[in-house]
Amino acid sequence: MRAIPGKAGWLTVEYEVVIGLEIHAELATRSKIYCGCTTEFGGEPNTHCCPICTGMPGVLPVLNKTVVEYAVKAGLATNCTISSFSKQDRKNYFYPDLPKAFQTSQYDLPLCVNGYLEIEVDGKVKKVGITRIHIEEDAGKLIHDESDKSTFIDYNRCGVPLIEIVTEPDMCSSAEVKAFFEELKTILEYTSVSDCKMQEGSLRADVNLSVRPKGKKEFGTRTEMKNLNSVRAIVRAVDEESRRQITVLEQNGVIVQETRRWDDEEGKSYSMRGKEEAHDYRYFPEPDLTPIVVDEAWLDKIRSSIPELPGDRKKRYMTEYGIPVYDASLITGSKPLSDFFEAAANESKNVKVISNWIMGDVMKKLNDTGLEPSDIPFKPENLSKLVSLIDENVISGKIAKQVFELMWETGEDPADIVEKKGLKVVTDTDAIRSVIIQVISANPKSVEDYKSGKTKAMGFLVGQIMRETKGKAEPQTVNRLLQEELDKL
Ligand code: ADP
Ligand code: MG
Ligand code: ZN
């Protein structure tokens, strides 16, 4: 027996959670899937559309070739088999934001099949199967105005190309779902297939979840929660739905196969509608579009355009640069951050130190300011320059922190900042010695303490000297000269 997560009570049996995801990613093409309209986010309502994407009668759609290339790229990067022959189908349903009353999608012959991604949770590596990836079009948007009982329609997103990635029901916890989703997101970012801006709806997930007594072969009845648009919401929805289903079963209830709406503010889901089956959509082959044929030559060309993927980069950082696995995962987990690191590392002899700056000061700044890695306000080569300034003993490590702050504020070259603010290490022995003599005469008590064997007093004097020189005196020289002066007394 085990406690029900999050709720008081004891379970009669142990349960296992089963999760499969359907993920929609907007492709980063400039134009829509069947017309030349822009895919740009925002814009005045209904300014990014035409008779084709709004589905006026008598128009002829033409498939955007880049859509196929991006979808194939995503398929190759997720270990899928690419179909040399696939087709597009009509999925019929009426919805006011889809005036043509059907969505062009792919049904029985999707572009990519049988892929997988490897995830790692608590040190355990697991393969999560990808059933298929198909291309389809996005719908428009409805805004219901309760105050005057009217509904506004914006067709700007209508016809924006999407890929739908469907996984096998291979995940069994929110941690696994998070790991899979983040891995997939990074891959889509690295391949530039999607900008993955979740706040703009470019990437969203449907969570299919069921529970079953541990050891039982058959799956339980699943529910589906649609359009979750943050990792946090996905994780919370998985945890809460697992708990809800287990509670229902424990009270001898039955799980209804249905679509549920996740309310992230309340942390609860609500029943929306019974689940529709494929036959409800009356799929049929799209008569206005020819089948998609991907031959070997095209496939090779697309394959060769795939850059180094995050997993490979991570391994390279560890073997080539000796960066710990945690740091390597974190840096490669974001393409802009990883690119920033690479650019800084390329200019530097001290790659490990560059990664330490990224893991420490840069990450802290990003967290404090809420900025994204793509917004780092200085150039990567300026970070390498900062590290060289320390290596070459032009500035101390402590002063470097000040310079870093100023780089973040102004984006200026660290060498210029050091010059302008006069932050160079002082190695001039005469200058340092005169400060030492001054500090010694101002602190007779400490000098006496030191002479009577209290060696700690030396540290205090060093501190005073560093304060007088605003941290710029070179520490070794300070120690050496102070010792000399004290010995003279
Ligand atoms: P649709 O939702 O369009 O009907 P499918 O039936 O192919 O599509 O299933 C969609 C998703 O549901 C897949 O990700 C699959 O892994 C997942 N899934 C199917 N059965 C279950 C189950 N019993 N429990 C959890 N997830 C499931
Ligand atoms: Mg579904
Ligand atoms: Zn259009």
Short mmCIF file of C-alpha atoms and ligand atoms in Angstrom, two decimals:
data_model
loop_
_atom_site.label_atom_id
_atom_site.label_comp_id
_atom_site.label_asym_id
_atom_site.label_seq_id
_atom_site.Cartn_x
_atom_site.Cartn_y
_atom_site.Cartn_z
CA MET A 1 0.00 0.00 0.00
CA ARG A 2 1.13 3.51 -0.76
CA ALA A 3 -0.15 6.99 -0.12
CA ILE A 4 -1.99 8.72 -2.95
CA PRO A 5 0.28 11.53 -4.09
CA GLY A 6 -0.99 14.87 -2.89
CA LYS A 7 -4.11 13.52 -1.16
CA ALA A 8 -4.67 11.77 2.12
CA GLY A 9 -5.48 8.09 1.91
CA TRP A 10 -4.00 4.70 1.13
CA LEU A 11 -3.98 2.80 -2.10
CA THR A 12 -5.22 -0.76 -2.29
CA VAL A 13 -2.83 -1.46 -5.19
CA GLU A 14 0.11 0.31 -6.72
CA TYR A 15 -0.56 2.17 -9.93
CA GLU A 16 1.50 2.93 -12.96
CA VAL A 17 0.97 6.05 -15.02
CA VAL A 18 1.09 5.85 -18.84
CA ILE A 19 1.59 8.99 -20.91
CA GLY A 20 1.78 9.75 -24.62
CA LEU A 21 2.20 13.23 -26.07
CA GLU A 22 0.96 14.93 -29.21
CA ILE A 23 3.10 18.00 -29.78
CA HIS A 24 2.36 20.76 -32.26
CA ALA A 25 5.24 22.92 -33.44
CA GLU A 26 4.82 25.87 -35.75
CA LEU A 27 7.42 25.74 -38.48
CA ALA A 28 9.77 28.69 -38.92
CA THR A 29 8.95 29.18 -42.60
CA ARG A 30 8.41 32.74 -43.79
CA SER A 31 5.20 31.99 -45.63
CA LYS A 32 2.20 29.81 -44.86
CA ILE A 33 1.73 26.20 -45.89
CA TYR A 34 -0.47 26.68 -49.01
CA CYS A 35 -0.19 30.39 -49.89
CA GLY A 36 2.30 33.25 -49.83
CA CYS A 37 0.91 34.98 -46.72
CA THR A 38 3.39 35.79 -43.98
CA THR A 39 3.65 33.61 -40.88
CA GLU A 40 4.86 36.55 -38.79
CA PHE A 41 3.43 36.57 -35.27
CA GLY A 42 0.99 39.33 -34.30
CA GLY A 43 -0.16 42.00 -36.73
CA GLU A 44 -3.58 43.64 -36.96
CA PRO A 45 -6.27 40.92 -37.06
CA ASN A 46 -6.94 39.51 -40.54
CA THR A 47 -4.03 41.30 -42.22
CA HIS A 48 -1.95 38.12 -42.77
CA CYS A 49 -4.49 36.19 -44.81
CA CYS A 50 -5.89 35.69 -48.28
CA PRO A 51 -8.65 33.70 -50.01
CA ILE A 52 -6.51 30.53 -49.93
CA CYS A 53 -5.69 30.39 -46.23
CA THR A 54 -9.19 31.48 -45.23
CA GLY A 55 -10.55 28.67 -47.39
CA MET A 56 -12.72 30.55 -49.88
CA PRO A 57 -14.48 28.35 -52.44
CA GLY A 58 -12.66 27.65 -55.69
CA VAL A 59 -9.10 28.42 -54.55
CA LEU A 60 -6.15 26.12 -55.20
CA PRO A 61 -3.60 25.44 -52.47
CA VAL A 62 0.07 24.87 -53.38
CA LEU A 63 2.30 23.12 -50.88
CA ASN A 64 5.26 25.15 -49.54
CA LYS A 65 8.38 23.06 -50.23
CA THR A 66 10.20 24.37 -47.16
CA VAL A 67 7.46 22.90 -44.99
CA VAL A 68 8.38 19.43 -46.23
CA GLU A 69 12.09 20.13 -45.74
CA TYR A 70 11.60 21.32 -42.16
CA ALA A 71 9.36 18.38 -41.30
CA VAL A 72 11.87 15.93 -42.77
CA LYS A 73 14.65 17.66 -40.83
CA ALA A 74 12.67 17.20 -37.62
CA GLY A 75 12.11 13.56 -38.55
CA LEU A 76 15.77 12.86 -39.25
CA ALA A 77 16.84 14.60 -36.04
CA THR A 78 14.46 12.38 -34.06
CA ASN A 79 15.56 9.11 -35.66
CA CYS A 80 12.46 8.67 -37.82
CA THR A 81 12.13 6.84 -41.10
CA ILE A 82 11.17 9.30 -43.81
CA SER A 83 8.42 8.12 -46.12
CA SER A 84 9.39 8.42 -49.76
CA PHE A 85 5.69 8.66 -50.56
CA SER A 86 3.14 10.36 -48.36
CA LYS A 87 -0.07 12.26 -48.92
CA GLN A 88 -2.26 14.91 -47.42
CA ASP A 89 -5.79 14.37 -46.20
CA ARG A 90 -8.84 16.38 -45.30
CA LYS A 91 -9.90 16.17 -41.71
CA ASN A 92 -13.46 17.42 -41.74
CA TYR A 93 -14.92 19.41 -38.93
CA PHE A 94 -16.70 22.68 -38.71
CA TYR A 95 -15.21 25.32 -36.54
CA PRO A 96 -15.66 29.07 -36.95
CA ASP A 97 -11.90 29.69 -36.90
CA LEU A 98 -11.54 27.23 -39.75
CA PRO A 99 -14.02 28.54 -42.34
CA LYS A 100 -13.21 25.91 -44.93
CA ALA A 101 -14.67 23.41 -42.46
CA PHE A 102 -11.76 21.04 -42.92
CA GLN A 103 -8.13 21.01 -41.90
CA THR A 104 -5.53 19.75 -44.33
CA SER A 105 -3.44 17.22 -42.44
CA GLN A 106 -1.96 13.78 -43.00
CA TYR A 107 -3.83 10.66 -42.00
CA ASP A 108 -2.64 7.16 -42.93
CA LEU A 109 0.58 8.06 -44.76
CA PRO A 110 2.48 10.59 -42.64
CA LEU A 111 5.82 12.03 -43.70
CA CYS A 112 7.89 10.55 -40.84
CA VAL A 113 7.40 7.37 -38.81
CA ASN A 114 9.05 5.18 -36.17
CA GLY A 115 11.46 7.53 -34.48
CA TYR A 116 12.64 7.86 -30.92
CA LEU A 117 14.49 10.11 -28.52
CA GLU A 118 16.63 9.11 -25.61
CA ILE A 119 15.93 10.77 -22.31
CA GLU A 120 17.73 10.58 -19.00
CA VAL A 121 15.91 10.80 -15.68
CA ASP A 122 17.63 10.14 -12.35
CA GLY A 123 20.61 8.69 -14.19
CA LYS A 124 18.45 6.20 -16.09
CA VAL A 125 18.45 6.36 -19.87
CA LYS A 126 15.20 5.50 -21.64
CA LYS A 127 14.02 5.47 -25.23
CA VAL A 128 10.72 7.17 -25.94
CA GLY A 129 9.19 6.11 -29.23
CA ILE A 130 7.89 8.60 -31.78
CA THR A 131 5.00 7.08 -33.66
CA ARG A 132 4.82 9.67 -36.42
CA ILE A 133 5.41 13.25 -37.49
CA HIS A 134 3.01 14.75 -39.97
CA ILE A 135 2.47 18.19 -41.48
CA GLU A 136 -0.75 20.16 -41.18
CA GLU A 137 -2.09 23.69 -41.07
CA ASP A 138 -2.93 25.76 -38.02
CA ALA A 139 -6.38 27.24 -37.45
CA GLY A 140 -7.37 30.85 -36.76
CA LYS A 141 -8.29 32.31 -33.42
CA LEU A 142 -11.61 33.15 -31.78
CA ILE A 143 -12.01 35.76 -29.09
CA HIS A 144 -15.30 35.57 -27.25
CA ASP A 145 -16.45 38.85 -25.81
CA GLU A 146 -18.83 38.05 -22.98
CA SER A 147 -19.79 41.69 -22.44
CA ASP A 148 -21.69 42.10 -25.70
CA LYS A 149 -22.09 38.42 -26.54
CA SER A 150 -20.02 38.69 -29.68
CA THR A 151 -17.12 36.71 -31.06
CA PHE A 152 -14.15 38.12 -32.93
CA ILE A 153 -12.27 36.10 -35.50
CA ASP A 154 -8.62 36.53 -36.44
CA TYR A 155 -7.44 34.43 -39.39
CA ASN A 156 -3.78 35.49 -39.17
CA ARG A 157 -2.65 32.09 -37.81
CA CYS A 158 -4.88 30.16 -40.21
CA GLY A 159 -2.65 28.21 -42.62
CA VAL A 160 0.56 28.61 -40.61
CA PRO A 161 2.44 25.31 -41.09
CA LEU A 162 2.66 22.88 -38.19
CA ILE A 163 4.21 19.56 -37.55
CA GLU A 164 2.43 17.23 -35.17
CA ILE A 165 4.74 14.86 -33.33
CA VAL A 166 2.97 11.87 -31.79
CA THR A 167 4.78 9.75 -29.24
CA GLU A 168 4.22 6.17 -28.16
CA PRO A 169 2.68 5.82 -24.70
CA ASP A 170 6.19 5.27 -23.31
CA MET A 171 6.44 7.81 -20.51
CA CYS A 172 5.37 7.13 -16.93
CA SER A 173 6.02 10.28 -14.89
CA SER A 174 6.02 14.05 -15.17
CA ALA A 175 9.82 13.97 -14.90
CA GLU A 176 10.02 11.78 -18.01
CA VAL A 177 7.54 13.96 -19.86
CA LYS A 178 9.55 17.06 -18.97
CA ALA A 179 12.80 15.46 -20.08
CA PHE A 180 11.30 14.33 -23.39
CA PHE A 181 9.62 17.62 -24.11
CA GLU A 182 12.75 19.65 -23.35
CA GLU A 183 14.94 17.36 -25.44
CA LEU A 184 12.54 17.66 -28.37
CA LYS A 185 12.31 21.44 -27.98
CA THR A 186 16.09 21.80 -28.04
CA ILE A 187 16.32 19.65 -31.17
CA LEU A 188 13.69 21.76 -32.94
CA GLU A 189 15.65 24.87 -31.94
CA TYR A 190 19.01 23.49 -33.07
CA THR A 191 17.63 22.48 -36.43
CA SER A 192 15.82 25.87 -36.71
CA VAL A 193 12.67 23.97 -37.61
CA SER A 194 10.63 26.03 -35.14
CA ASP A 195 11.31 29.07 -32.97
CA CYS A 196 9.59 27.11 -30.16
CA LYS A 197 8.26 30.28 -28.54
CA MET A 198 5.73 28.72 -26.20
CA GLN A 199 4.37 32.10 -25.11
CA GLU A 200 3.41 32.73 -28.75
CA GLY A 201 1.89 29.28 -29.13
CA SER A 202 4.67 28.06 -31.44
CA LEU A 203 5.02 24.92 -29.39
CA ARG A 204 2.22 23.25 -27.45
CA ALA A 205 1.47 19.79 -26.17
CA ASP A 206 -1.55 17.54 -25.70
CA VAL A 207 -1.14 15.14 -22.82
CA ASN A 208 -2.76 11.69 -23.10
CA LEU A 209 -2.73 9.90 -19.77
CA SER A 210 -4.04 6.72 -18.24
CA VAL A 211 -3.27 4.69 -15.14
CA ARG A 212 -3.27 0.95 -14.54
CA PRO A 213 -2.49 -1.33 -11.62
CA LYS A 214 1.21 -2.06 -11.64
CA GLY A 215 2.04 -5.21 -13.59
CA LYS A 216 -1.18 -5.19 -15.59
CA LYS A 217 -0.68 -5.55 -19.36
CA GLU A 218 -3.69 -3.68 -20.76
CA PHE A 219 -3.75 0.08 -20.72
CA GLY A 220 -6.35 1.92 -18.72
CA THR A 221 -8.79 4.38 -20.32
CA ARG A 222 -7.04 7.61 -21.22
CA THR A 223 -7.98 11.24 -21.07
CA GLU A 224 -6.51 14.00 -23.16
CA MET A 225 -5.61 17.54 -22.10
CA LYS A 226 -5.06 19.83 -25.07
CA ASN A 227 -2.82 22.79 -25.87
CA LEU A 228 -0.63 23.06 -22.79
CA ASN A 229 1.73 25.92 -23.45
CA SER A 230 4.42 25.84 -20.80
CA VAL A 231 6.63 23.12 -19.37
CA ARG A 232 5.36 24.00 -15.93
CA ALA A 233 1.74 23.52 -17.02
CA ILE A 234 2.58 20.16 -18.62
CA VAL A 235 4.26 18.91 -15.46
CA ARG A 236 1.45 20.09 -13.22
CA ALA A 237 -1.23 18.69 -15.51
CA VAL A 238 0.45 15.26 -15.55
CA ASP A 239 0.79 15.14 -11.77
CA GLU A 240 -2.74 16.31 -11.11
CA GLU A 241 -4.37 14.05 -13.72
CA SER A 242 -2.46 11.02 -12.40
CA ARG A 243 -3.73 11.79 -8.93
CA ARG A 244 -7.29 12.37 -10.14
CA GLN A 245 -7.48 9.11 -12.09
CA ILE A 246 -6.01 7.05 -9.26
CA THR A 247 -8.49 8.59 -6.85
CA VAL A 248 -11.42 7.76 -9.15
CA LEU A 249 -10.27 4.14 -9.50
CA GLU A 250 -9.70 3.81 -5.78
CA GLN A 251 -13.28 4.90 -5.18
CA ASN A 252 -14.44 2.22 -7.62
CA GLY A 253 -15.28 4.82 -10.24
CA VAL A 254 -14.60 4.58 -13.98
CA ILE A 255 -12.40 6.81 -16.09
CA VAL A 256 -14.30 8.27 -19.04
CA GLN A 257 -12.42 8.65 -22.31
CA GLU A 258 -12.67 12.38 -22.85
CA THR A 259 -10.96 15.64 -23.64
CA ARG A 260 -10.29 17.72 -20.54
CA ARG A 261 -9.37 21.37 -20.28
CA TRP A 262 -6.42 22.12 -18.01
CA ASP A 263 -6.82 25.32 -16.00
CA ASP A 264 -3.29 26.22 -14.97
CA GLU A 265 -4.38 28.98 -12.62
CA GLU A 266 -6.58 26.63 -10.62
CA GLY A 267 -4.30 23.65 -11.06
CA LYS A 268 -7.32 21.54 -12.08
CA SER A 269 -8.76 20.04 -15.23
CA TYR A 270 -12.37 20.05 -16.36
CA SER A 271 -14.27 17.71 -18.62
CA MET A 272 -14.86 19.35 -22.01
CA ARG A 273 -16.24 16.77 -24.36
CA GLY A 274 -16.24 13.10 -25.19
CA LYS A 275 -13.22 12.06 -27.22
CA GLU A 276 -13.76 12.06 -30.96
CA GLU A 277 -12.61 9.04 -32.98
CA ALA A 278 -10.85 9.14 -36.33
CA HIS A 279 -14.03 8.11 -38.15
CA ASP A 280 -15.80 11.19 -36.79
CA TYR A 281 -13.61 13.29 -39.07
CA ARG A 282 -14.43 11.51 -42.34
CA TYR A 283 -10.84 11.74 -43.49
CA PHE A 284 -10.29 11.50 -47.22
CA PRO A 285 -7.30 12.16 -49.52
CA GLU A 286 -6.98 15.85 -50.33
CA PRO A 287 -8.00 16.13 -53.98
CA ASP A 288 -6.34 19.54 -54.53
CA LEU A 289 -2.83 18.45 -53.54
CA THR A 290 -0.53 15.93 -55.13
CA PRO A 291 1.24 13.25 -53.04
CA ILE A 292 4.58 14.19 -51.48
CA VAL A 293 7.53 12.33 -52.95
CA VAL A 294 10.88 12.61 -51.18
CA ASP A 295 13.63 11.00 -53.26
CA GLU A 296 17.11 9.99 -52.06
CA ALA A 297 18.82 13.07 -53.51
CA TRP A 298 16.46 15.45 -51.73
CA LEU A 299 16.72 13.45 -48.54
CA ASP A 300 20.53 13.60 -48.65
CA LYS A 301 20.44 17.31 -49.19
CA ILE A 302 18.18 17.81 -46.19
CA ARG A 303 20.28 15.42 -44.11
CA SER A 304 23.43 17.39 -44.84
CA SER A 305 21.78 20.61 -43.63
CA ILE A 306 21.29 19.24 -40.11
CA PRO A 307 23.76 20.86 -37.70
CA GLU A 308 25.42 19.20 -34.73
CA LEU A 309 22.59 18.23 -32.36
CA PRO A 310 22.52 18.98 -28.62
CA GLY A 311 23.34 15.41 -27.57
CA ASP A 312 26.48 15.35 -29.70
CA ARG A 313 27.49 18.81 -28.57
CA LYS A 314 27.11 17.79 -24.95
CA LYS A 315 29.38 14.78 -25.45
CA ARG A 316 31.94 16.94 -27.23
CA TYR A 317 31.99 19.51 -24.41
CA MET A 318 32.65 16.74 -21.93
CA THR A 319 35.38 14.94 -23.87
CA GLU A 320 37.05 17.85 -25.64
CA TYR A 321 36.78 20.55 -23.00
CA GLY A 322 36.50 18.45 -19.83
CA ILE A 323 33.28 20.15 -18.78
CA PRO A 324 31.19 18.27 -16.17
CA VAL A 325 28.02 16.55 -17.41
CA TYR A 326 25.73 18.89 -15.49
CA ASP A 327 27.31 22.02 -16.95
CA ALA A 328 27.43 20.53 -20.45
CA SER A 329 23.71 19.61 -20.28
CA LEU A 330 22.73 23.01 -19.04
CA ILE A 331 24.71 24.93 -21.64
CA THR A 332 23.66 22.75 -24.59
CA GLY A 333 20.05 22.78 -23.32
CA SER A 334 19.70 26.22 -24.93
CA LYS A 335 20.97 26.77 -28.47
CA PRO A 336 21.57 30.51 -28.06
CA LEU A 337 23.50 29.90 -24.83
CA SER A 338 25.48 27.09 -26.39
CA ASP A 339 26.27 29.22 -29.45
CA PHE A 340 27.37 32.04 -27.16
CA PHE A 341 29.64 29.65 -25.28
CA GLU A 342 31.09 28.25 -28.53
CA ALA A 343 31.84 31.72 -29.86
CA ALA A 344 33.52 32.75 -26.61
CA ALA A 345 35.41 29.44 -26.37
CA ASN A 346 36.70 29.75 -29.93
CA GLU A 347 38.46 32.97 -29.00
CA SER A 348 39.90 31.65 -25.77
CA LYS A 349 42.67 29.44 -24.48
CA ASN A 350 40.79 28.91 -21.26
CA VAL A 351 37.57 27.15 -22.25
CA LYS A 352 36.88 25.68 -18.82
CA VAL A 353 37.01 29.16 -17.28
CA ILE A 354 34.62 30.47 -19.95
CA SER A 355 32.15 27.74 -19.02
CA ASN A 356 32.51 28.67 -15.36
CA TRP A 357 31.61 32.27 -16.14
CA ILE A 358 28.58 31.09 -18.10
CA MET A 359 27.45 28.70 -15.37
CA GLY A 360 28.01 31.31 -12.68
CA ASP A 361 27.76 35.00 -13.49
CA VAL A 362 25.93 34.79 -16.82
CA MET A 363 23.28 32.35 -15.55
CA LYS A 364 22.79 34.41 -12.42
CA LYS A 365 22.28 37.57 -14.45
CA LEU A 366 19.80 35.81 -16.74
CA ASN A 367 17.86 34.54 -13.75
CA ASP A 368 17.88 37.91 -11.98
CA THR A 369 16.82 39.89 -15.04
CA GLY A 370 14.48 37.32 -16.59
CA LEU A 371 16.30 37.72 -19.90
CA GLU A 372 16.75 34.88 -22.38
CA PRO A 373 20.23 33.65 -23.44
CA SER A 374 19.61 35.27 -26.83
CA ASP A 375 19.44 38.65 -25.02
CA ILE A 376 22.89 38.58 -23.39
CA PRO A 377 23.86 42.24 -23.78
CA PHE A 378 27.51 41.81 -24.73
CA LYS A 379 29.34 39.93 -27.46
CA PRO A 380 30.79 36.47 -26.75
CA GLU A 381 34.30 37.60 -27.67
CA ASN A 382 34.09 40.17 -24.87
CA LEU A 383 33.75 37.35 -22.37
CA SER A 384 36.92 35.74 -23.76
CA LYS A 385 38.65 39.13 -23.55
CA LEU A 386 37.61 39.46 -19.91
CA VAL A 387 39.07 36.04 -19.15
CA SER A 388 42.33 36.95 -20.93
CA LEU A 389 42.56 40.18 -18.91
CA ILE A 390 42.53 38.06 -15.75
CA ASP A 391 44.95 35.48 -17.20
CA GLU A 392 47.39 38.19 -18.25
CA ASN A 393 47.17 39.74 -14.82
CA VAL A 394 45.84 43.04 -16.17
CA ILE A 395 42.97 42.88 -13.68
CA SER A 396 42.29 40.81 -10.59
CA GLY A 397 39.52 38.24 -10.37
CA LYS A 398 37.68 40.54 -8.01
CA ILE A 399 37.87 43.53 -10.33
CA ALA A 400 36.73 41.24 -13.16
CA LYS A 401 33.36 40.92 -11.42
CA GLN A 402 33.02 44.72 -11.55
CA VAL A 403 34.01 44.76 -15.21
CA PHE A 404 31.47 42.03 -15.91
CA GLU A 405 28.72 44.14 -14.35
CA LEU A 406 29.71 47.08 -16.56
CA MET A 407 29.85 44.86 -19.63
CA TRP A 408 26.32 43.72 -18.88
CA GLU A 409 25.16 47.32 -18.48
CA THR A 410 26.91 48.86 -21.46
CA GLY A 411 27.92 46.02 -23.78
CA GLU A 412 31.36 47.65 -24.00
CA ASP A 413 34.69 45.96 -24.60
CA PRO A 414 36.19 44.99 -21.22
CA ALA A 415 39.61 46.40 -22.15
CA ASP A 416 37.97 49.80 -22.78
CA ILE A 417 36.09 49.59 -19.49
CA VAL A 418 39.31 48.79 -17.60
CA GLU A 419 41.08 51.67 -19.31
CA LYS A 420 38.31 54.19 -18.78
CA LYS A 421 37.63 53.31 -15.16
CA GLY A 422 41.32 52.88 -14.30
CA LEU A 423 40.85 49.34 -13.04
CA LYS A 424 44.23 47.93 -14.01
CA VAL A 425 46.19 45.98 -11.46
CA VAL A 426 48.79 48.17 -9.76
CA THR A 427 52.17 46.44 -9.88
CA ASP A 428 54.20 49.59 -9.36
CA THR A 429 56.16 48.67 -6.21
CA ASP A 430 56.86 52.27 -5.18
CA ALA A 431 53.19 53.14 -5.27
CA ILE A 432 52.23 50.01 -3.36
CA ARG A 433 55.00 50.50 -0.82
CA SER A 434 53.89 54.04 -0.05
CA VAL A 435 50.34 52.79 0.65
CA ILE A 436 51.79 50.05 2.88
CA ILE A 437 53.78 52.53 4.92
CA GLN A 438 50.70 54.68 5.29
CA VAL A 439 48.56 51.73 6.44
CA ILE A 440 51.24 50.57 8.89
CA SER A 441 51.44 53.96 10.55
CA ALA A 442 47.66 54.25 10.74
CA ASN A 443 47.26 50.84 12.43
CA PRO A 444 49.86 50.60 15.24
CA LYS A 445 47.66 48.19 17.21
CA SER A 446 47.58 45.62 14.42
CA VAL A 447 51.30 45.93 13.87
CA GLU A 448 51.86 45.29 17.58
CA ASP A 449 49.53 42.27 17.44
CA TYR A 450 51.45 40.91 14.51
CA LYS A 451 54.78 41.40 16.25
CA SER A 452 53.48 39.53 19.31
CA GLY A 453 52.71 36.50 17.16
CA LYS A 454 49.10 37.12 16.12
CA THR A 455 49.61 36.33 12.44
CA LYS A 456 45.95 37.05 11.70
CA ALA A 457 46.76 40.75 12.01
CA MET A 458 48.62 40.50 8.72
CA GLY A 459 45.39 39.63 6.95
CA PHE A 460 43.75 42.70 8.39
CA LEU A 461 46.57 44.91 7.13
CA VAL A 462 46.38 43.36 3.65
CA GLY A 463 42.66 44.09 3.67
CA GLN A 464 43.33 47.74 4.53
CA ILE A 465 45.90 48.04 1.74
CA MET A 466 43.53 46.49 -0.79
CA ARG A 467 40.85 48.92 0.37
CA GLU A 468 43.15 51.88 -0.08
CA THR A 469 44.03 50.73 -3.60
CA LYS A 470 40.38 49.90 -4.41
CA GLY A 471 41.29 46.25 -4.92
CA LYS A 472 43.71 47.05 -7.69
CA ALA A 473 47.05 46.31 -5.99
CA GLU A 474 48.50 43.04 -7.12
CA PRO A 475 48.07 40.68 -4.13
CA GLN A 476 51.46 38.89 -4.35
CA THR A 477 53.32 42.18 -4.44
CA VAL A 478 51.29 43.49 -1.51
CA ASN A 479 52.10 40.40 0.57
CA ARG A 480 55.77 40.50 -0.27
CA LEU A 481 56.25 44.21 0.39
CA LEU A 482 54.17 44.19 3.55
CA GLN A 483 56.28 41.35 4.92
CA GLU A 484 59.41 43.35 4.12
CA GLU A 485 58.13 46.47 5.81
CA LEU A 486 56.97 44.58 8.91
CA ASP A 487 60.32 42.82 9.17
CA LYS A 488 62.05 46.19 9.16
CA LEU A 489 60.16 47.27 12.29
P1 ADP B 1 -5.79 10.63 -31.29
O1 ADP B 1 -5.65 11.32 -30.00
O2 ADP B 1 -5.69 11.60 -32.41
O3 ADP B 1 -6.97 9.76 -31.35
P2 ADP B 1 -4.03 8.28 -30.98
O4 ADP B 1 -5.14 7.39 -30.65
O5 ADP B 1 -3.05 7.76 -31.97
O6 ADP B 1 -4.51 9.70 -31.53
O7 ADP B 1 -3.25 8.59 -29.64
C1 ADP B 1 -2.69 9.78 -29.37
C2 ADP B 1 -1.75 9.72 -28.20
O8 ADP B 1 -2.29 9.02 -27.10
C3 ADP B 1 -0.44 9.05 -28.49
O9 ADP B 1 0.58 9.89 -28.02
C4 ADP B 1 -0.47 7.76 -27.71
O10 ADP B 1 0.81 7.40 -27.28
C5 ADP B 1 -1.34 8.13 -26.56
N1 ADP B 1 -2.07 7.01 -25.96
C6 ADP B 1 -2.79 6.08 -26.59
N2 ADP B 1 -3.35 5.24 -25.71
C7 ADP B 1 -2.99 5.66 -24.47
C8 ADP B 1 -3.26 5.22 -23.14
N3 ADP B 1 -4.05 4.19 -22.89
N4 ADP B 1 -2.71 5.91 -22.14
C9 ADP B 1 -1.93 6.97 -22.37
N5 ADP B 1 -1.65 7.44 -23.59
C10 ADP B 1 -2.17 6.80 -24.63
MG MG B 2 -5.24 13.34 -29.72
ZN ZN B 3 -3.00 33.25 -47.39
#
